[in-house]
């Protein structure tokens, strides 16, 4: 018994010594810093760290932020990740964006054994965790769901439109020429087929693409009911919205456009032409309907600090990641020798599962492959619509704060006198008969 007590006291002493020996906690942020996504991640982390330091830091230690720029290039991303992990000695790295870049960084993460609370949508990332857990266990998807769930959200969007009187039978898809959309399509195609919906065309467009007018006209020719964008990397969803509203086809614009979701100035940037565009809210947040009290606080604190609302949904994941790390470290400190050990923290983060979620700006829980749990009570891409300058959630009902509105030009029909076509036919026949008699 004495030996057990002595051993317990020794372990507690080691834990205190290990924690006390650490001078500060270093949080790394990595992303494309010339883009809104990377800028939002860095700003959100700095805000969270400022709040945490004001309350005593993590285990009484000051928290420091360091950052690296991926420039959306795998080589740059991996070298910057390595610099943060080795030279800056980051205890955790937060961020990402672009699945191809993320897959490269995961190799450096595995090599350096650095905890990585990440953003990406490709299922290839979590598949690595499934297939080689010991190597890739340090990776957790925090900002948004696995891209396969985007297919569920888009299929639910089609079902919702049908249930609200807008029949969708033919869909014209415009998507990023990028790996992440392949995963979406692999799952979306069978879902739409099962619903009796035909994909009349599937167009892949490169980054910076602007020639949407020809695609919209092509969608009209193919008698599409829906133009479905699946865009993030391309970065020109505002141009698509403007050209759609200018041409006024009787085809709804409804899909997954990260600009329509992320940019609170999207409506103004399109001069109001984004009105009635339907989109899914990446990461499960729109400014008009924060899902938690913490989310509401974050949105207003972000605006107070930076003068504007978050410019990307990645801000919510990055902010959550800092607090998630703090919670895991503080829980580990109660029992573990070294509460900052990444192998230890993996086990504590895995405790946040479907039956034990943590409520931050969103309700966070992880599957065994470290994907975010998807669902109405957790994180999913709500179906939303721009209406008169504001974003509204229109599906599902448990979070909706608005109703579907169709563009006014959908209701514009030629004003014809009842029986006009029949009258024209009679007059035409009469004229023909008169000509024959003459």
Coordinates of C-alpha atoms in Angstrom, one line a residue:
X1 CA 0.0 0.0 0.0
X2 CA 2.8 2.4 0.9
X3 CA 4.5 1.6 -2.4
X4 CA 1.3 2.4 -4.3
X5 CA 0.9 5.7 -2.5
X6 CA 4.6 6.5 -3.1
X7 CA 4.3 5.7 -6.8
X8 CA 1.1 7.9 -7.1
X9 CA 2.8 10.8 -5.4
X10 CA 5.9 10.4 -7.6
X11 CA 3.7 10.4 -10.8
X12 CA 1.9 13.6 -9.6
X13 CA 5.3 15.2 -8.8
X14 CA 6.6 14.3 -12.3
X15 CA 3.4 15.8 -13.8
X16 CA 3.9 19.0 -11.9
X17 CA 7.6 19.2 -12.7
X18 CA 6.9 18.5 -16.5
X19 CA 4.3 21.2 -16.6
X20 CA 6.3 23.7 -14.6
X21 CA 9.5 23.1 -16.7
X22 CA 7.6 24.4 -19.7
X23 CA 8.0 28.2 -20.0
X24 CA 5.2 28.9 -22.5
X25 CA 2.7 27.2 -24.7
X26 CA 3.3 27.7 -28.5
X27 CA 0.4 27.5 -30.9
X28 CA 1.2 27.4 -34.6
X29 CA -1.2 28.5 -37.3
X30 CA -0.7 27.5 -40.9
X31 CA -2.7 28.5 -44.0
X32 CA -2.7 30.5 -47.2
X33 CA -2.1 33.9 -45.6
X34 CA -2.8 35.9 -48.8
X35 CA -6.4 34.5 -48.8
X36 CA -9.3 35.1 -46.5
X37 CA -9.2 31.5 -45.3
X38 CA -5.6 31.8 -43.9
X39 CA -6.2 35.3 -42.6
X40 CA -9.3 34.3 -40.7
X41 CA -7.6 31.3 -39.2
X42 CA -4.7 33.5 -37.9
X43 CA -7.0 36.2 -36.6
X44 CA -9.3 33.7 -34.8
X45 CA -6.4 32.0 -33.1
X46 CA -4.9 35.3 -32.0
X47 CA -8.3 36.3 -30.5
X48 CA -8.7 33.0 -28.6
X49 CA -5.2 33.2 -27.3
X50 CA -5.7 36.8 -26.2
X51 CA -8.8 35.8 -24.3
X52 CA -7.0 32.8 -22.7
X53 CA -3.9 34.8 -21.7
X54 CA -6.2 37.4 -20.0
X55 CA -7.5 34.6 -17.8
X56 CA -4.1 33.1 -16.9
X57 CA -3.1 31.1 -20.0
X58 CA -3.0 27.3 -20.2
X59 CA -2.0 25.7 -16.8
X60 CA -0.9 29.1 -15.8
X61 CA 1.5 29.4 -18.8
X62 CA 1.5 32.3 -21.3
X63 CA 0.4 31.2 -24.8
X64 CA 2.3 32.4 -27.8
X65 CA 1.2 32.4 -31.5
X66 CA 3.5 31.6 -34.4
X67 CA 2.4 31.2 -38.0
X68 CA 3.4 29.9 -41.5
X69 CA 2.1 30.5 -45.0
X70 CA 1.3 27.5 -47.2
X71 CA 0.9 29.7 -50.3
X72 CA -1.4 26.9 -51.5
X73 CA 1.7 25.0 -52.5
X74 CA 2.6 21.6 -51.1
X75 CA 6.3 22.2 -50.9
X76 CA 5.9 25.6 -49.2
X77 CA 3.3 24.1 -46.8
X78 CA 5.5 21.2 -45.7
X79 CA 8.6 23.3 -45.1
X80 CA 6.6 25.9 -43.2
X81 CA 4.9 23.1 -41.1
X82 CA 8.4 21.6 -40.3
X83 CA 9.6 25.1 -39.3
X84 CA 6.7 25.6 -36.9
X85 CA 7.1 22.2 -35.4
X86 CA 10.9 22.1 -35.0
X87 CA 12.3 25.6 -35.0
X88 CA 9.3 27.4 -33.4
X89 CA 8.6 24.3 -31.2
X90 CA 4.8 24.6 -31.7
X91 CA 2.9 22.3 -29.3
X92 CA 0.0 22.2 -31.7
X93 CA -0.6 23.4 -35.2
X94 CA -4.0 24.7 -36.3
X95 CA -5.3 25.4 -39.8
X96 CA -4.8 24.3 -43.3
X97 CA -7.1 24.7 -46.4
X98 CA -6.9 22.8 -49.7
X99 CA -7.0 19.1 -49.4
X100 CA -4.0 18.5 -51.7
X101 CA -1.9 20.7 -49.6
X102 CA -3.2 19.1 -46.4
X103 CA -2.2 15.6 -47.6
X104 CA 1.3 16.8 -48.0
X105 CA 1.4 18.4 -44.6
X106 CA 0.1 15.2 -42.9
X107 CA 3.4 13.5 -43.9
X108 CA 5.4 16.2 -42.1
X109 CA 3.0 16.0 -39.1
X110 CA 3.6 12.3 -38.9
X111 CA 7.4 12.7 -39.1
X112 CA 7.4 15.4 -36.4
X113 CA 4.6 13.9 -34.3
X114 CA 2.9 17.2 -34.0
X115 CA -0.8 17.5 -33.0
X116 CA -2.6 19.0 -35.9
X117 CA -6.2 20.4 -35.5
X118 CA -6.9 20.9 -39.2
X119 CA -9.2 22.1 -42.0
X120 CA -9.7 20.1 -45.1
X121 CA -12.7 18.4 -46.8
X122 CA -11.1 15.4 -48.6
X123 CA -12.0 12.0 -47.1
X124 CA -8.5 10.9 -48.1
X125 CA -7.2 12.7 -44.9
X126 CA -9.3 10.7 -42.4
X127 CA -8.7 7.6 -44.5
X128 CA -5.0 7.9 -43.6
X129 CA -6.0 7.9 -39.9
X130 CA -8.1 4.7 -40.5
X131 CA -5.5 2.9 -42.4
X132 CA -2.4 3.8 -40.4
X133 CA -3.6 5.1 -37.0
X134 CA -0.3 5.1 -35.2
X135 CA 1.3 7.3 -37.9
X136 CA -1.5 9.7 -38.6
X137 CA -3.4 9.8 -35.2
X138 CA -2.2 13.4 -34.5
X139 CA -4.6 14.8 -37.2
X140 CA -8.2 15.9 -36.3
X141 CA -10.6 17.5 -38.7
X142 CA -12.0 20.6 -36.8
X143 CA -13.3 23.3 -39.2
X144 CA -15.7 21.4 -41.4
X145 CA -17.1 18.0 -42.2
X146 CA -15.6 15.3 -44.4
X147 CA -16.4 16.3 -48.1
X148 CA -18.6 13.1 -48.5
X149 CA -21.1 14.8 -46.2
X150 CA -21.4 17.7 -48.6
X151 CA -23.2 15.3 -50.9
X152 CA -25.7 14.5 -48.1
X153 CA -26.3 18.2 -47.6
X154 CA -26.7 18.9 -51.3
X155 CA -29.1 16.0 -51.7
X156 CA -31.1 17.3 -48.7
X157 CA -31.2 20.7 -50.4
X158 CA -32.8 19.1 -53.5
X159 CA -35.3 17.2 -51.3
X160 CA -36.1 20.5 -49.5
X161 CA -36.7 22.4 -52.7
X162 CA -39.0 19.6 -53.9
X163 CA -40.9 19.6 -50.7
X164 CA -41.4 23.4 -51.0
X165 CA -42.9 23.2 -54.5
X166 CA -39.8 23.6 -56.7
X167 CA -39.4 20.4 -58.7
X168 CA -35.9 19.5 -59.5
X169 CA -35.3 16.8 -62.2
X170 CA -32.3 18.1 -64.1
X171 CA -29.1 19.5 -62.5
X172 CA -26.2 21.3 -64.1
X173 CA -23.0 21.1 -62.0
X174 CA -20.2 23.7 -62.0
X175 CA -17.3 22.6 -59.7
X176 CA -13.7 23.2 -58.7
X177 CA -11.2 21.3 -60.8
X178 CA -9.8 19.9 -57.6
X179 CA -9.5 16.7 -55.6
X180 CA -12.1 17.7 -52.9
X181 CA -15.0 17.9 -55.4
X182 CA -14.3 14.4 -56.7
X183 CA -15.2 13.0 -53.3
X184 CA -18.4 15.0 -53.3
X185 CA -19.4 13.8 -56.7
X186 CA -18.6 10.2 -55.9
X187 CA -21.4 10.3 -53.3
X188 CA -23.7 12.8 -54.9
X189 CA -24.2 11.0 -58.2
X190 CA -25.9 7.9 -56.7
X191 CA -27.9 10.0 -54.3
X192 CA -29.4 12.1 -57.1
X193 CA -29.9 9.0 -59.3
X194 CA -31.9 7.4 -56.5
X195 CA -34.1 10.5 -56.4
X196 CA -34.6 10.4 -60.1
X197 CA -32.5 13.5 -60.7
X198 CA -30.4 13.7 -63.9
X199 CA -27.0 15.4 -64.0
X200 CA -27.2 17.0 -67.4
X201 CA -23.6 18.2 -67.3
X202 CA -20.7 18.2 -64.9
X203 CA -18.3 21.0 -65.6
X204 CA -14.9 21.4 -63.9
X205 CA -13.5 25.0 -63.8
X206 CA -10.0 26.2 -62.8
X207 CA -9.1 28.7 -60.2
X208 CA -10.0 32.3 -61.3
X209 CA -12.6 31.1 -63.9
X210 CA -15.0 33.9 -65.0
X211 CA -16.8 32.7 -68.1
X212 CA -20.0 31.6 -66.4
X213 CA -22.4 33.2 -68.9
X214 CA -21.7 30.5 -71.5
X215 CA -22.4 27.8 -68.9
X216 CA -25.6 29.4 -67.7
X217 CA -26.8 29.6 -71.4
X218 CA -25.8 25.9 -71.8
X219 CA -27.8 25.0 -68.7
X220 CA -30.8 26.7 -70.3
X221 CA -30.3 24.8 -73.5
X222 CA -30.2 21.5 -71.5
X223 CA -33.4 22.5 -69.7
X224 CA -31.8 22.3 -66.2
X225 CA -33.9 23.1 -63.2
X226 CA -30.9 23.8 -61.0
X227 CA -27.4 25.2 -61.5
X228 CA -25.4 23.6 -58.7
X229 CA -22.0 25.2 -57.9
X230 CA -19.5 23.2 -55.9
X231 CA -16.8 25.9 -55.6
X232 CA -14.1 26.9 -53.1
X233 CA -10.7 27.0 -54.7
X234 CA -12.0 28.8 -57.9
X235 CA -12.7 32.0 -55.9
X236 CA -15.2 33.6 -58.4
X237 CA -18.6 32.6 -57.0
X238 CA -19.5 36.3 -56.9
X239 CA -19.1 36.5 -60.7
X240 CA -21.3 33.5 -61.2
X241 CA -24.0 35.1 -59.0
X242 CA -23.9 38.3 -60.9
X243 CA -24.1 36.6 -64.3
X244 CA -26.9 34.4 -63.2
X245 CA -29.0 37.3 -61.9
X246 CA -28.3 39.4 -65.0
X247 CA -29.3 36.6 -67.4
X248 CA -32.3 35.7 -65.2
X249 CA -32.7 32.1 -66.4
X250 CA -35.6 30.3 -64.8
X251 CA -33.1 28.0 -63.1
X252 CA -32.3 28.2 -59.4
X253 CA -28.7 28.8 -58.4
X254 CA -28.3 26.5 -55.4
X255 CA -25.2 24.6 -54.3
X256 CA -22.0 24.9 -52.4
X257 CA -20.1 28.2 -53.0
X258 CA -17.7 29.0 -50.2
X259 CA -17.8 32.8 -51.1
X260 CA -21.5 33.0 -50.8
X261 CA -21.2 31.2 -47.4
X262 CA -18.1 32.9 -46.0
X263 CA -18.0 36.5 -47.1
X264 CA -20.4 38.7 -45.2
X265 CA -19.9 41.4 -47.9
X266 CA -20.8 38.9 -50.7
X267 CA -24.2 40.5 -51.2
X268 CA -22.8 44.0 -51.5
X269 CA -19.9 42.8 -53.7
X270 CA -22.5 41.5 -56.2
X271 CA -24.5 44.7 -56.0
X272 CA -27.4 42.8 -54.6
X273 CA -27.4 40.3 -57.5
X274 CA -26.7 37.4 -55.1
X275 CA -30.3 37.8 -53.8
X276 CA -32.1 34.4 -53.8
X277 CA -28.9 32.4 -54.2
X278 CA -29.1 29.2 -52.1
X279 CA -25.9 27.8 -50.5
X280 CA -24.8 25.4 -47.9
X281 CA -23.0 27.0 -44.8
X282 CA -19.6 25.3 -44.6
X283 CA -18.6 24.6 -41.0
X284 CA -22.2 25.0 -39.7
X285 CA -22.4 28.7 -39.0
X286 CA -24.0 31.8 -40.6
X287 CA -23.7 35.1 -38.8
X288 CA -27.4 35.7 -38.5
X289 CA -28.0 32.4 -36.7
X290 CA -25.1 31.4 -34.4
X291 CA -25.7 27.8 -33.1
X292 CA -24.2 28.4 -29.6
X293 CA -23.7 31.2 -27.1
X294 CA -20.0 30.9 -27.6
X295 CA -20.4 31.4 -31.3
X296 CA -22.4 34.5 -30.7
X297 CA -19.7 35.8 -28.5
X298 CA -17.0 35.0 -31.0
X299 CA -18.8 36.7 -33.9
X300 CA -19.2 39.9 -32.0
X301 CA -15.7 39.8 -30.4
X302 CA -14.1 39.2 -33.8
X303 CA -16.0 42.2 -35.2
X304 CA -15.0 44.4 -32.2
X305 CA -11.3 43.4 -32.6
X306 CA -10.9 43.5 -36.4
X307 CA -13.7 45.8 -37.6
X308 CA -15.6 43.2 -39.5
X309 CA -17.2 39.8 -39.2
X310 CA -15.2 36.6 -39.8
X311 CA -14.3 36.5 -43.5
X312 CA -14.2 32.7 -43.6
X313 CA -15.9 29.7 -41.9
X314 CA -12.4 28.5 -41.1
X315 CA -12.3 31.2 -38.3
X316 CA -14.8 29.2 -36.2
X317 CA -12.8 26.0 -36.5
X318 CA -9.5 27.8 -35.7
X319 CA -11.1 29.5 -32.6
X320 CA -12.6 26.2 -31.4
X321 CA -9.3 24.4 -31.9
X322 CA -7.5 26.7 -29.4
X323 CA -10.1 26.1 -26.8
X324 CA -10.3 22.4 -27.6
X325 CA -6.5 22.1 -27.1
X326 CA -6.8 24.0 -23.8
X327 CA -9.5 21.7 -22.5
X328 CA -7.6 18.6 -23.5
X329 CA -4.3 19.8 -21.8
X330 CA -6.1 20.8 -18.6
X331 CA -7.9 17.4 -18.4
X332 CA -4.7 15.5 -19.1
X333 CA -2.9 17.5 -16.4
X334 CA -5.2 15.9 -13.8
X335 CA -3.7 12.4 -14.4
X336 CA -0.9 12.4 -16.8
X337 CA 2.9 12.8 -16.4
X338 CA 3.2 15.2 -19.3
X339 CA -0.1 16.9 -20.3
X340 CA 1.5 18.5 -23.3
X341 CA 2.6 15.1 -24.8
X342 CA 0.9 14.8 -28.2
X343 CA 0.4 11.1 -27.8
X344 CA -1.4 11.7 -24.5
X345 CA -3.5 14.5 -26.0
X346 CA -4.7 12.4 -28.8
X347 CA -6.4 10.1 -26.3
X348 CA -8.1 13.1 -24.5
X349 CA -9.4 14.6 -27.8
X350 CA -10.8 11.2 -28.8
X351 CA -13.0 11.3 -25.7
X352 CA -15.1 14.0 -27.4
X353 CA -17.3 11.6 -29.3
X354 CA -21.1 11.4 -30.2
X355 CA -22.0 10.6 -26.6
X356 CA -19.7 13.2 -25.1
X357 CA -19.5 16.2 -27.4
X358 CA -18.1 19.6 -26.4
X359 CA -20.0 22.8 -27.1
X360 CA -17.8 25.6 -28.4
X361 CA -18.8 27.8 -31.4
X362 CA -20.3 24.5 -32.7
X363 CA -21.0 21.2 -31.1
X364 CA -17.8 19.3 -31.6
X365 CA -17.4 15.5 -31.6
X366 CA -15.1 13.1 -33.4
X367 CA -15.6 9.8 -35.1
X368 CA -12.9 7.1 -34.7
X369 CA -11.1 8.3 -37.8
X370 CA -11.0 11.9 -36.3
X371 CA -13.6 13.3 -38.7
X372 CA -16.1 15.7 -37.2
X373 CA -19.4 14.0 -36.4
X374 CA -22.0 15.1 -38.9
X375 CA -25.7 15.8 -38.1
X376 CA -28.4 18.3 -37.2
X377 CA -27.2 18.3 -33.5
X378 CA -23.5 18.5 -34.3
X379 CA -21.8 20.2 -37.3
X380 CA -23.3 20.1 -40.8
X381 CA -23.6 22.5 -43.8
X382 CA -27.0 24.1 -43.2
X383 CA -29.0 25.0 -46.3
X384 CA -29.1 28.8 -46.5
X385 CA -30.2 31.6 -48.8
X386 CA -29.3 35.3 -49.4
X387 CA -32.4 37.4 -48.9
X388 CA -32.3 41.2 -49.0
X389 CA -28.7 41.4 -47.8
X390 CA -28.8 38.8 -45.1
X391 CA -28.0 35.1 -44.9
X392 CA -30.9 32.9 -43.6
X393 CA -30.9 29.2 -42.7
X394 CA -33.9 27.7 -44.5
X395 CA -33.2 24.0 -43.6
X396 CA -33.3 22.0 -41.4
X397 CA -36.2 23.2 -39.2
X398 CA -34.4 22.9 -35.9
X399 CA -32.0 25.7 -36.8
X400 CA -34.0 27.5 -39.6
X401 CA -34.6 31.3 -39.2
X402 CA -36.1 31.9 -42.6
X403 CA -38.2 30.5 -45.4
X404 CA -37.4 29.7 -49.1
X405 CA -38.0 32.6 -51.5
X406 CA -37.9 32.2 -55.3
X407 CA -36.5 34.9 -57.5
X408 CA -39.3 37.3 -58.7
X409 CA -38.5 36.6 -62.4
X410 CA -39.7 33.0 -61.9
X411 CA -43.2 34.4 -61.5
X412 CA -43.1 36.7 -64.6
X413 CA -45.3 35.2 -67.3
X414 CA -46.4 36.7 -70.5
X415 CA -49.7 38.5 -69.9
X416 CA -52.1 36.9 -72.4
X417 CA -55.8 37.2 -72.7
X418 CA -57.6 34.0 -71.8
X419 CA -58.1 31.9 -74.9
X420 CA -55.7 34.2 -76.8
X421 CA -53.9 31.4 -78.6
X422 CA -57.2 29.9 -79.7
X423 CA -58.4 33.3 -80.9
X424 CA -55.2 33.7 -83.0
X425 CA -55.8 30.2 -84.5
X426 CA -59.4 31.1 -85.5
X427 CA -58.4 34.4 -87.0
X428 CA -55.5 32.7 -88.9
X429 CA -57.9 30.1 -90.3
X430 CA -60.4 32.8 -91.3
X431 CA -57.7 34.7 -93.2
X432 CA -56.6 31.6 -95.0
X433 CA -60.2 30.8 -96.0
X434 CA -60.7 34.4 -97.2
X435 CA -57.5 34.2 -99.3
X436 CA -58.7 30.9 -100.9
X437 CA -62.1 32.3 -101.8
X438 CA -60.4 35.2 -103.6

